[in-house]
PDB file of C-alpha atoms and ligand atoms in Angstrom:
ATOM      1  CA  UNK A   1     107.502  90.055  97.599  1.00  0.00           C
ATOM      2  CA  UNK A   2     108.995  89.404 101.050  1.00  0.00           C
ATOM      3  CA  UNK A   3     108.526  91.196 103.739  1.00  0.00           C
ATOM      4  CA  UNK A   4     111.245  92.404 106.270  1.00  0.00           C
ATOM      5  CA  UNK A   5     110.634  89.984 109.585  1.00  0.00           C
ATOM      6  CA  UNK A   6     111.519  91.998 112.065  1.00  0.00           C
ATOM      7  CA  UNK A   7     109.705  95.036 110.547  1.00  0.00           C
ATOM      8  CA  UNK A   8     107.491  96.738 112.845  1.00  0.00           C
ATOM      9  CA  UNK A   9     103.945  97.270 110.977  1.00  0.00           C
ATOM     10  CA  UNK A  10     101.702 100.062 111.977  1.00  0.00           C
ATOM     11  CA  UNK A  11      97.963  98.984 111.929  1.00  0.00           C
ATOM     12  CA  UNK A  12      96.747 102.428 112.777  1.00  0.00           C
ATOM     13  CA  UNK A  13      96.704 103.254 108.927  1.00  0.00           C
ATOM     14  CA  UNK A  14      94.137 100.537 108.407  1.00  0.00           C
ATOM     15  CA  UNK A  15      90.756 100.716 109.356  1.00  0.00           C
ATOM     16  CA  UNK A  16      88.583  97.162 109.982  1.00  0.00           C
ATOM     17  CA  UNK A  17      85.321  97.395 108.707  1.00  0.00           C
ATOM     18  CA  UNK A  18      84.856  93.474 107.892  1.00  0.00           C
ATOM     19  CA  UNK A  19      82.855  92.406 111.020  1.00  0.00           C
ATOM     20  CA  UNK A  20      80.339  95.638 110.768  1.00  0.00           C
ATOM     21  CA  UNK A  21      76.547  94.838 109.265  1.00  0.00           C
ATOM     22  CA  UNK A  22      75.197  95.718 105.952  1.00  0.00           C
ATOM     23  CA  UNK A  23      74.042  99.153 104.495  1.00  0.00           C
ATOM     24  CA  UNK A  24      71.523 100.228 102.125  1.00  0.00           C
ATOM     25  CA  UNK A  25      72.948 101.093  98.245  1.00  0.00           C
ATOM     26  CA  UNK A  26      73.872 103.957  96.939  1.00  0.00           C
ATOM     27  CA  UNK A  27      76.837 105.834  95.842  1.00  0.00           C
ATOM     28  CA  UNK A  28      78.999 107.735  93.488  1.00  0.00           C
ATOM     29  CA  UNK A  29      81.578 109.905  92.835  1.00  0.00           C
ATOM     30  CA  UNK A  30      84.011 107.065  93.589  1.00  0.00           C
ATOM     31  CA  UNK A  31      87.939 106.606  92.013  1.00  0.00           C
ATOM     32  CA  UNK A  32      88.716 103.074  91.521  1.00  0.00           C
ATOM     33  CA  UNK A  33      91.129 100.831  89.662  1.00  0.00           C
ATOM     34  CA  UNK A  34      88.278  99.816  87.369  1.00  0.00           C
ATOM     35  CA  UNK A  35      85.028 100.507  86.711  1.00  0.00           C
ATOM     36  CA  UNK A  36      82.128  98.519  87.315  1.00  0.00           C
ATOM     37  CA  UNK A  37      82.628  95.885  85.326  1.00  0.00           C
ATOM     38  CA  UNK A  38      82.085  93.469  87.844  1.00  0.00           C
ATOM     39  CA  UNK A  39      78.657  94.173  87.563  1.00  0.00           C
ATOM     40  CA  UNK A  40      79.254  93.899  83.750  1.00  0.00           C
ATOM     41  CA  UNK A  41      81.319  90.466  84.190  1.00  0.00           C
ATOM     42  CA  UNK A  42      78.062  89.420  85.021  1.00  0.00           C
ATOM     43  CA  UNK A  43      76.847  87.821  88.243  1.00  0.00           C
ATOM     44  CA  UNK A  44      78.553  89.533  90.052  1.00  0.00           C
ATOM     45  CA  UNK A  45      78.026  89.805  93.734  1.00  0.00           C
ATOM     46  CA  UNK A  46      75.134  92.304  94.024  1.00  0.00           C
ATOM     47  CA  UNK A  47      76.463  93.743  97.375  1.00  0.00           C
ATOM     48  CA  UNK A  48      74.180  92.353  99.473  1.00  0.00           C
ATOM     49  CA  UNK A  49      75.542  89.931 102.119  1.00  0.00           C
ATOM     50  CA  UNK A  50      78.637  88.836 102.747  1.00  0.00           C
ATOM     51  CA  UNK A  51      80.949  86.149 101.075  1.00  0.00           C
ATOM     52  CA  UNK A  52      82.813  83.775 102.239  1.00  0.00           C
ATOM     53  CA  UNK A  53      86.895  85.556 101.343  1.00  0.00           C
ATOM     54  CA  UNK A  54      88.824  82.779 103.118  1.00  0.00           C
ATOM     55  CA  UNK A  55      91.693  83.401 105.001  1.00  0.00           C
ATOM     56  CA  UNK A  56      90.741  87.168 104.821  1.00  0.00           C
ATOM     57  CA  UNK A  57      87.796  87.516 106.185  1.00  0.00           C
ATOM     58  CA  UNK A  58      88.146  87.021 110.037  1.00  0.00           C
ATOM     59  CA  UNK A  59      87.343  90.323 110.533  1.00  0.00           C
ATOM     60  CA  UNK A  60      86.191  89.411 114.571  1.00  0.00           C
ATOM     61  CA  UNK A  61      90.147  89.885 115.194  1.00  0.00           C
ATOM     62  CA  UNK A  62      92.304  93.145 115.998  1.00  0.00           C
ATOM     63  CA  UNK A  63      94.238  93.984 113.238  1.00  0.00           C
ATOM     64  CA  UNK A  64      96.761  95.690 115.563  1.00  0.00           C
ATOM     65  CA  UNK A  65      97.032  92.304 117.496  1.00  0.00           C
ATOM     66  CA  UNK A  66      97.305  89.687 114.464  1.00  0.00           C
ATOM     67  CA  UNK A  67      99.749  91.927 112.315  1.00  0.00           C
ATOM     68  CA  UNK A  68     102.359  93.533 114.159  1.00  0.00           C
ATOM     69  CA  UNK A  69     105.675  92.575 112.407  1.00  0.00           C
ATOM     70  CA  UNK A  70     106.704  92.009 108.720  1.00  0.00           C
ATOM     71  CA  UNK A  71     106.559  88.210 109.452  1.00  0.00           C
ATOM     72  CA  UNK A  72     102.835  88.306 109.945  1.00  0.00           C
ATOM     73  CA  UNK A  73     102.830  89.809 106.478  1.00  0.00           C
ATOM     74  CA  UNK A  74     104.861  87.287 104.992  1.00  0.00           C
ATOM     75  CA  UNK A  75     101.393  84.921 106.336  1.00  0.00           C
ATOM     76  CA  UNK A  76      98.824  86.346 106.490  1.00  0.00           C
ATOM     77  CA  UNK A  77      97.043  88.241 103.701  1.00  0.00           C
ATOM     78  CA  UNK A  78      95.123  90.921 105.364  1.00  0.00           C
ATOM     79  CA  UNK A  79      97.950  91.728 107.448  1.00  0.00           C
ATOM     80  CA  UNK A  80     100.387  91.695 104.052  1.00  0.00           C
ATOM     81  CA  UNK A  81      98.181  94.301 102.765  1.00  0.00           C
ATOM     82  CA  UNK A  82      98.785  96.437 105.930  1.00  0.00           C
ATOM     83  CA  UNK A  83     102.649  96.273 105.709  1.00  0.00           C
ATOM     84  CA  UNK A  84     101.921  97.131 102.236  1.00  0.00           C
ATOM     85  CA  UNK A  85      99.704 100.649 102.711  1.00  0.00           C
ATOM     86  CA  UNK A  86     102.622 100.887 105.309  1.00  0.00           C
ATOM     87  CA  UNK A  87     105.301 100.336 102.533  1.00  0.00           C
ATOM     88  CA  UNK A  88     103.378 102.938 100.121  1.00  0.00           C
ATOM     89  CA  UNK A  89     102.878 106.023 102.527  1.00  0.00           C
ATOM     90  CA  UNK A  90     106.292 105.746 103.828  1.00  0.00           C
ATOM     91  CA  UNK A  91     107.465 106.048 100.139  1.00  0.00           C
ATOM     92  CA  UNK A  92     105.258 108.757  99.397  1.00  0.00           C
ATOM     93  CA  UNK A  93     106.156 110.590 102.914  1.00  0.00           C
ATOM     94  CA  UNK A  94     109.962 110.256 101.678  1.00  0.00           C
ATOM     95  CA  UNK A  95     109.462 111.439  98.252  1.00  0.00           C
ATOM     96  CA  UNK A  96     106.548 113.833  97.949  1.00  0.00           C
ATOM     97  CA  UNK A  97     106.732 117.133 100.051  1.00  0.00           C
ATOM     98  CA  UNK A  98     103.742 117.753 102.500  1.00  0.00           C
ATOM     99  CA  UNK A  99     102.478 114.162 101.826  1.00  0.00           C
ATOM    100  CA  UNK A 100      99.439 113.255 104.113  1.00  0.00           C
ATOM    101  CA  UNK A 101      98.656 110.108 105.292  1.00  0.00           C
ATOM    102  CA  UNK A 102      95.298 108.486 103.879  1.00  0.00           C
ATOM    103  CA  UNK A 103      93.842 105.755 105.853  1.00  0.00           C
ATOM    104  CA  UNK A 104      93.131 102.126 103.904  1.00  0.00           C
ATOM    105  CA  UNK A 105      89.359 100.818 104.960  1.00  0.00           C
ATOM    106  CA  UNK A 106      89.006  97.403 104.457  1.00  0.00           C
ATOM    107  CA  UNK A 107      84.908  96.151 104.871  1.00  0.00           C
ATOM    108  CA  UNK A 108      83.002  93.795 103.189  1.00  0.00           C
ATOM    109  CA  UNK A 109      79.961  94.052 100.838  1.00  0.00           C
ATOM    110  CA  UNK A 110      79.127  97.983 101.320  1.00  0.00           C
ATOM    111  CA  UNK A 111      79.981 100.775 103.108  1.00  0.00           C
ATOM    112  CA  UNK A 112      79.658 104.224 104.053  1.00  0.00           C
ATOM    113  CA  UNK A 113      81.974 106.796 102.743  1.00  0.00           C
ATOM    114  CA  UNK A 114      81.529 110.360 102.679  1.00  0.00           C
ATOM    115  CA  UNK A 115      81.593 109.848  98.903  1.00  0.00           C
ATOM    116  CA  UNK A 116      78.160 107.870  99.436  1.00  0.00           C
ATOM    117  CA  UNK A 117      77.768 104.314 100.100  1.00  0.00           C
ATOM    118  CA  UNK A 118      80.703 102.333  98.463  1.00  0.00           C
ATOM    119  CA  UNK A 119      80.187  98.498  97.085  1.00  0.00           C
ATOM    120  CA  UNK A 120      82.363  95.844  96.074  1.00  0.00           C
ATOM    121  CA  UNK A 121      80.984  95.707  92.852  1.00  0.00           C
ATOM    122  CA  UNK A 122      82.817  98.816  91.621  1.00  0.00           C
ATOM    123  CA  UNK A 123      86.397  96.918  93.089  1.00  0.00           C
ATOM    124  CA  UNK A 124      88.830  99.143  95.288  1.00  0.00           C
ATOM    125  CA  UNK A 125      88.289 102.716  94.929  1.00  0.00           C
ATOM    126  CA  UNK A 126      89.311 106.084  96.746  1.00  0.00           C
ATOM    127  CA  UNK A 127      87.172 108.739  98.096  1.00  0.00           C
ATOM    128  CA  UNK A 128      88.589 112.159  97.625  1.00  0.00           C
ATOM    129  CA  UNK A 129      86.058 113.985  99.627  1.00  0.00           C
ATOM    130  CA  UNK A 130      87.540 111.676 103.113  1.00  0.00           C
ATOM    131  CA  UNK A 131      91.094 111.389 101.642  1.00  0.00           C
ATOM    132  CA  UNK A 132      90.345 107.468 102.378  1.00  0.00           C
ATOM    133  CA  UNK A 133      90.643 103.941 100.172  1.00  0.00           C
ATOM    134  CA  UNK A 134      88.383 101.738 100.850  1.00  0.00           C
ATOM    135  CA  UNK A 135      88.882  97.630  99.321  1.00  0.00           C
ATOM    136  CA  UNK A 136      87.313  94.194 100.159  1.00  0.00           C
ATOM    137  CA  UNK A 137      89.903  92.149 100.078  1.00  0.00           C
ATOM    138  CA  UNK A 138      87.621  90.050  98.119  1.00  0.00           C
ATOM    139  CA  UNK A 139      88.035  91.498  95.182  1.00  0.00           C
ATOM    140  CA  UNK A 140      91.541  89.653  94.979  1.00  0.00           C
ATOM    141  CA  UNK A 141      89.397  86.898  94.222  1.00  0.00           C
ATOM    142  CA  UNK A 142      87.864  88.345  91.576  1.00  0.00           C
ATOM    143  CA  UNK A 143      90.704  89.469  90.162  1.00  0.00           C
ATOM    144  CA  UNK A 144      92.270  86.200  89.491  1.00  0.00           C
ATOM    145  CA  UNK A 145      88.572  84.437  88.644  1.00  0.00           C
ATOM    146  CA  UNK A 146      86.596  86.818  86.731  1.00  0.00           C
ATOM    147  CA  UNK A 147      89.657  89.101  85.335  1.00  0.00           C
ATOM    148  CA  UNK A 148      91.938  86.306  84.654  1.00  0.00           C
ATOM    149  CA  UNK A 149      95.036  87.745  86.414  1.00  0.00           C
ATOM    150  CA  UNK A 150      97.365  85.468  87.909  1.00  0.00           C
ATOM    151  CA  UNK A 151      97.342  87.254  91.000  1.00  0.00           C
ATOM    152  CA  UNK A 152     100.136  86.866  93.638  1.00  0.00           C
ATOM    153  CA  UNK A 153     101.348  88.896  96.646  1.00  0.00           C
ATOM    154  CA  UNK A 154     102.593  91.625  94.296  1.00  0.00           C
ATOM    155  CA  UNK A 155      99.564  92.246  91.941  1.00  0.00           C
ATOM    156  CA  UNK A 156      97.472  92.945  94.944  1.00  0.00           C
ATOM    157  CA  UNK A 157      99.882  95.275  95.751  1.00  0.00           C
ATOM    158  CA  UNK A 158     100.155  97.133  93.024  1.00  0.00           C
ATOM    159  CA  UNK A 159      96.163  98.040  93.427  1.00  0.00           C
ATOM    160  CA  UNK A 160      97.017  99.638  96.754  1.00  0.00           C
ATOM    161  CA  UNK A 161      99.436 101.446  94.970  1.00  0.00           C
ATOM    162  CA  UNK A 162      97.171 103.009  92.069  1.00  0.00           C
ATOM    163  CA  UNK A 163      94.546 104.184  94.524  1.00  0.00           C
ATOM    164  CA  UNK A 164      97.426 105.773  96.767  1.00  0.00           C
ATOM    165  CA  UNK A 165      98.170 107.357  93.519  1.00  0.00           C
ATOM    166  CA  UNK A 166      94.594 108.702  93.329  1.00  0.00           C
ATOM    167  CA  UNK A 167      95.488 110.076  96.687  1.00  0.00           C
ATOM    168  CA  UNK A 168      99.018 111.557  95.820  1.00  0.00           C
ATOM    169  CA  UNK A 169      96.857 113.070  92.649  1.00  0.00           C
ATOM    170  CA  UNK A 170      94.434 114.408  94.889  1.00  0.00           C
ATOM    171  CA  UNK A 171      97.012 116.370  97.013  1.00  0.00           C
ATOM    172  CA  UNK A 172      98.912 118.003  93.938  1.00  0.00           C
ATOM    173  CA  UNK A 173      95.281 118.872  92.203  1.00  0.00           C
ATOM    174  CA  UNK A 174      95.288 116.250  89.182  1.00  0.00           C
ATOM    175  CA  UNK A 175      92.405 114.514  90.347  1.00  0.00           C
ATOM    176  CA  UNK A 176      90.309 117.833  89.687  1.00  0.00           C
ATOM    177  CA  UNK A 177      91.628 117.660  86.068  1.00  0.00           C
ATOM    178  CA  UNK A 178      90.052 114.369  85.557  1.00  0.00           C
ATOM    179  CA  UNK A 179      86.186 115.691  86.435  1.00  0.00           C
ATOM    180  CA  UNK A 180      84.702 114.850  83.215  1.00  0.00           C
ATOM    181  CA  UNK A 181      82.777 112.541  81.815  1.00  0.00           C
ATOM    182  CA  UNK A 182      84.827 112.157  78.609  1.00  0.00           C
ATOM    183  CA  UNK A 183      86.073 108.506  78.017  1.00  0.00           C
ATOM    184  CA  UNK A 184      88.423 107.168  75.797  1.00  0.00           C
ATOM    185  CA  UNK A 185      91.977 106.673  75.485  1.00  0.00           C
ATOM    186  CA  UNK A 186      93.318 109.695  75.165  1.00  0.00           C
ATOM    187  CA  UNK A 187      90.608 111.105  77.547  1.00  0.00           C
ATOM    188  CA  UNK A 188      90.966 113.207  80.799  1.00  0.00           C
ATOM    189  CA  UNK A 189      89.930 110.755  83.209  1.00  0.00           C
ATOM    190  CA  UNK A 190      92.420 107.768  81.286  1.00  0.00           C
ATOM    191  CA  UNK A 191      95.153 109.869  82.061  1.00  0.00           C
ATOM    192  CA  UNK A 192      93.985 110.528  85.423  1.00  0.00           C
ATOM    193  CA  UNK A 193      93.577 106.436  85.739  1.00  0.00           C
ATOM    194  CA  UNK A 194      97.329 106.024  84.469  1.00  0.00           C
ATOM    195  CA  UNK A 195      98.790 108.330  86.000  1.00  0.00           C
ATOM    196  CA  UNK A 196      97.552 106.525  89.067  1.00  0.00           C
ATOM    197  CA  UNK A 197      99.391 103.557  87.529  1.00  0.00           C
ATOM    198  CA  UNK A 198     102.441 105.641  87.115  1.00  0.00           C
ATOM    199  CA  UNK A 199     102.861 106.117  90.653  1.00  0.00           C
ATOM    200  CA  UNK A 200     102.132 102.763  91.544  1.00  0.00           C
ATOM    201  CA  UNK A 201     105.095 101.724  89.711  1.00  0.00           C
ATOM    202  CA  UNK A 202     107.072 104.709  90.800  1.00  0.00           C
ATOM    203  CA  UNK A 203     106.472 103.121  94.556  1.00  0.00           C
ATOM    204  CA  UNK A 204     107.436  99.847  93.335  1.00  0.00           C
ATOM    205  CA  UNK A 205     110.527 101.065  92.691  1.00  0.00           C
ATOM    206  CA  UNK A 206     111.106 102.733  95.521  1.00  0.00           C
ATOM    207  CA  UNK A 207     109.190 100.164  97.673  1.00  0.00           C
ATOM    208  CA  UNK A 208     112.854  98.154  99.122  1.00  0.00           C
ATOM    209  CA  UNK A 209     114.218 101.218 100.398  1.00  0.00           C
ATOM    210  CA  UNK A 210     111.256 102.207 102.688  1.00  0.00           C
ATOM    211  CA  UNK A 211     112.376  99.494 105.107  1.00  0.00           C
ATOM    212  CA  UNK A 212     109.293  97.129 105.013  1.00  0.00           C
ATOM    213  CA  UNK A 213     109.716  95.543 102.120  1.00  0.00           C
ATOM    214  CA  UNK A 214     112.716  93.361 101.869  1.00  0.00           C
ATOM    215  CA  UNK A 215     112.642  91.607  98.220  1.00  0.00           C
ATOM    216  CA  UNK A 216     110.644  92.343  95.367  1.00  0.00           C
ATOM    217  CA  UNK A 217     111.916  90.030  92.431  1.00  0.00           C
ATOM    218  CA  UNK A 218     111.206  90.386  88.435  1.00  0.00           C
ATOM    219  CA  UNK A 219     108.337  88.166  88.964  1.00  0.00           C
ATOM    220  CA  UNK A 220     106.597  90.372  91.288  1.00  0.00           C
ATOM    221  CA  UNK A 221     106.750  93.059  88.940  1.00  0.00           C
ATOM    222  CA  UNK A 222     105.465  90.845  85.990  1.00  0.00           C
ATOM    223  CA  UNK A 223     102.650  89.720  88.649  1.00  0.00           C
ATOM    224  CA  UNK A 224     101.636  93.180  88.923  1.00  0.00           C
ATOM    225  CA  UNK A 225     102.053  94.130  84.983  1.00  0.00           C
ATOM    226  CA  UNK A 226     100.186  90.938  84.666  1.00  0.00           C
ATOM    227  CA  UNK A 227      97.357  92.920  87.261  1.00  0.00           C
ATOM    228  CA  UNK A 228      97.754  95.908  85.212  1.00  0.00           C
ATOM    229  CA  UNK A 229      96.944  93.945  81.458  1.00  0.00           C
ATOM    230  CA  UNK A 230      93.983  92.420  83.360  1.00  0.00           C
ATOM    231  CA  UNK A 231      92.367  95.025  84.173  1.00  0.00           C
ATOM    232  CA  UNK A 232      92.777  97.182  80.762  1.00  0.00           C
ATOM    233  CA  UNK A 233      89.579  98.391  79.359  1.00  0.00           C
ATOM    234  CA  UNK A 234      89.989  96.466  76.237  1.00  0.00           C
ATOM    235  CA  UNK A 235      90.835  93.181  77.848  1.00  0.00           C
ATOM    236  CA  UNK A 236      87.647  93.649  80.159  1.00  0.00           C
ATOM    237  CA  UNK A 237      85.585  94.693  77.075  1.00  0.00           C
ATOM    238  CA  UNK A 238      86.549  92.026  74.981  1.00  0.00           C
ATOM    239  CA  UNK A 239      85.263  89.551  77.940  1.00  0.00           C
ATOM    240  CA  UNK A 240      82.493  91.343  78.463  1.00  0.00           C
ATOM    241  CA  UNK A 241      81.159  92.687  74.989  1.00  0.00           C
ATOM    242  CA  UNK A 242      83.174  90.421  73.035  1.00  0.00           C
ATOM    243  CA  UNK A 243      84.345  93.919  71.019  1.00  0.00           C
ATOM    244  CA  UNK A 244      86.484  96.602  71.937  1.00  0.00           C
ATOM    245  CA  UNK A 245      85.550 100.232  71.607  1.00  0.00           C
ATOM    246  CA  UNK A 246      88.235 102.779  72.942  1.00  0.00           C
ATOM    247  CA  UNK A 247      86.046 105.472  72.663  1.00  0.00           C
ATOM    248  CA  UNK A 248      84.441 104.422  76.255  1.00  0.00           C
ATOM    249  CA  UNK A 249      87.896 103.628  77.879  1.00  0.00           C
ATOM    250  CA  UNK A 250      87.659 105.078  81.350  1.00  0.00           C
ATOM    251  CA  UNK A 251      90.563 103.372  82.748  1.00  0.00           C
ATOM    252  CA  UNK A 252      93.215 102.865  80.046  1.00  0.00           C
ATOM    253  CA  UNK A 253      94.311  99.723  78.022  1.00  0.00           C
ATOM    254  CA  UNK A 254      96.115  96.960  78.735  1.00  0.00           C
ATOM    255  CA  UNK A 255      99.076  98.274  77.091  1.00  0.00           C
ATOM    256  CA  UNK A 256      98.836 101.653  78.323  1.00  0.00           C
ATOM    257  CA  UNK A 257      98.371 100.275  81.733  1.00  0.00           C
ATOM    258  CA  UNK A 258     101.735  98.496  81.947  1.00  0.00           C
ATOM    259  CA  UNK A 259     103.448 101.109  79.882  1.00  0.00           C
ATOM    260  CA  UNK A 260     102.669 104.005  82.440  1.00  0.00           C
ATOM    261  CA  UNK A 261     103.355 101.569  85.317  1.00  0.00           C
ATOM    262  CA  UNK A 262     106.658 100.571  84.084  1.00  0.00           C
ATOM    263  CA  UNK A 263     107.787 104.357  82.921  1.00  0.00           C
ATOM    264  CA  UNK A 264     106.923 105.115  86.603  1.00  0.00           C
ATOM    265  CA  UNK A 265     109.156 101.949  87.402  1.00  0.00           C
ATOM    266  CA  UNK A 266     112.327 102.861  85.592  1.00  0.00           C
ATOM    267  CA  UNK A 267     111.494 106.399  86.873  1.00  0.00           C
ATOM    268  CA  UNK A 268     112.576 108.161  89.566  1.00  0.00           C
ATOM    269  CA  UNK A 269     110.843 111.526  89.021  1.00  0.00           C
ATOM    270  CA  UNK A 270     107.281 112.280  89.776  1.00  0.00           C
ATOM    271  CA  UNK A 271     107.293 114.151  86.655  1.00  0.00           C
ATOM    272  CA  UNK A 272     107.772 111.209  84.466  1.00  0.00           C
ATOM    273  CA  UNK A 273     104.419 110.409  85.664  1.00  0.00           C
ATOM    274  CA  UNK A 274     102.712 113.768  83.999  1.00  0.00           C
ATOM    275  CA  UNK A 275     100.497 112.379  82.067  1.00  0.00           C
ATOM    276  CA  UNK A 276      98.541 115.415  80.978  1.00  0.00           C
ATOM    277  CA  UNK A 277     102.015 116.910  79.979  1.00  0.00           C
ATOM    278  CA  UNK A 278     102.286 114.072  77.130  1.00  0.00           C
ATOM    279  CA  UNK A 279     100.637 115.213  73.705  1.00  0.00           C
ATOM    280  CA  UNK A 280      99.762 111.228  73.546  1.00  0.00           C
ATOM    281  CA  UNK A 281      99.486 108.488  76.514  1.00  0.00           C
TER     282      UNK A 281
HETATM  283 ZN1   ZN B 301      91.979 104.210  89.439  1.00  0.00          ZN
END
């Protein structure tokens, strides 16, 4: 994934929570592109103070002064993953009537939402109740460490794309369909969860033509079907319980993961996406 160098990216979409102090637990009610399972993966981070993220976390700068053109994202990650919220709402402004922007938050450890105080332990997530994602970029860590993905530019896009696909589900009213606590893999909230995928890959497609993005090759995608298998429910429980039981997917399986992504891929219609429409996902 290469950016376009002379593209101009706008850092008002992102908001920098990284350099702000720590909050007291809580939360709920939050949309992610998994569930938990960090906590489950064991060891995992507890929320409390901050971790050392690299070349991510110098959240003392001014996002609008350190990544103002598509060359910055080509080198610098934080400032890749602005040009790619960027990328994703100008899609979704192009191709979905009466879209509204949602900002990106990045922070790190906990913060508050209006969906109560969100951790990294629960990964990237969106809040419906302030239209807003929220992700510390540390979790791109984990993703490669603890969920085995190979990572690259790519796969960390693609989980900015499924939580702006919570968002586009929000605006057309599928996100209400998923309010239940039914799991499994033909469950309500699994088809809310690949749907989300759907429209991730739907964007992918698309993602050339907005003008930021100026090569995606076939090992991006793979990257990001690679993020996709990692994060399956069965490939998590199988790592975590060394058994897989579908009847408590929440988030889909491997397979169905990269299955909805890709038939949003080779799809240009939002309706290819409908996963509530299919008798079987
Ligand atoms: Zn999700």
């Amino acid at each position: 994934m290469r950016f376009r160098r002379d593209a101009q990216l706008d850092t008002s979409q992102v908001s920098d929570r990284r350099s702000a102090g720590p909050l007291v637990a809580g939360g709920g009610g939050l949309i992610g592109v998994i569930f938990l399972v960090i906590q489950l993966l064991g060891g995992g981070g507890g929320g409390t103070g901050p971790s050392p993220i690299g070349p991510l976390g110098q959240g003392s700068e001014d996002l609008s002064k350190e990544c103002v053109t598509g060359d910055d994202a080509n080198q610098r990650d934080d400032c890749r993953i602005v040009g790619v919220v960027n990328s994703v709402q100008a899609y979704w402004e192009d191709n979905l009537p009466g879209y509204e922007r949602a900002t990106t938050v990045f922070y790190k450890g906990q913060t508050q939402t209006q969906c109560g105080v969100g951790t990294s332990d629960v990964g990237p997530f969106y809040c419906p109740t302030d239209q807003t994602i929220y992700i510390d970029l540390g979790f791109y860590d984990d993703l490669r460490t603890r969920f085995g993905a190979k990572g690259g530019p790519f796969a960390e896009a693609y989980v900015i794309g499924h939580e702006y696909g919570h968002h586009i589900e929000n605006l057309t009213g599928v996100l209400e369909k998923g309010r239940s606590n039914a799991t499994g893999p033909q469950s309500a909230g699994v088809r809310v969860e690949l749907q989300a995928d759907c429209l991730a890959g739907m964007w992918a497609k698309g993602a050339v033509d907005t003008g930021f993005i100026e090569e995606l090759t076939e090992q991006d995608i793979q990257d990001g079907l690679d993020a996709a298998s990692a994060i399956g429910d069965d490939r998590i429980q199988e790592k975590v319980q060394g058994q897989v039981n579908p009847e408590s997917f929440t988030h889909g399986s491997s397979e169905q993961r990269q299955r909805w992504f890709l038939t949003g891929y080779r799809s240009t219609q939002i309706s290819s996406c409908d996963t509530f429409a299919a008798p079987t996902v």
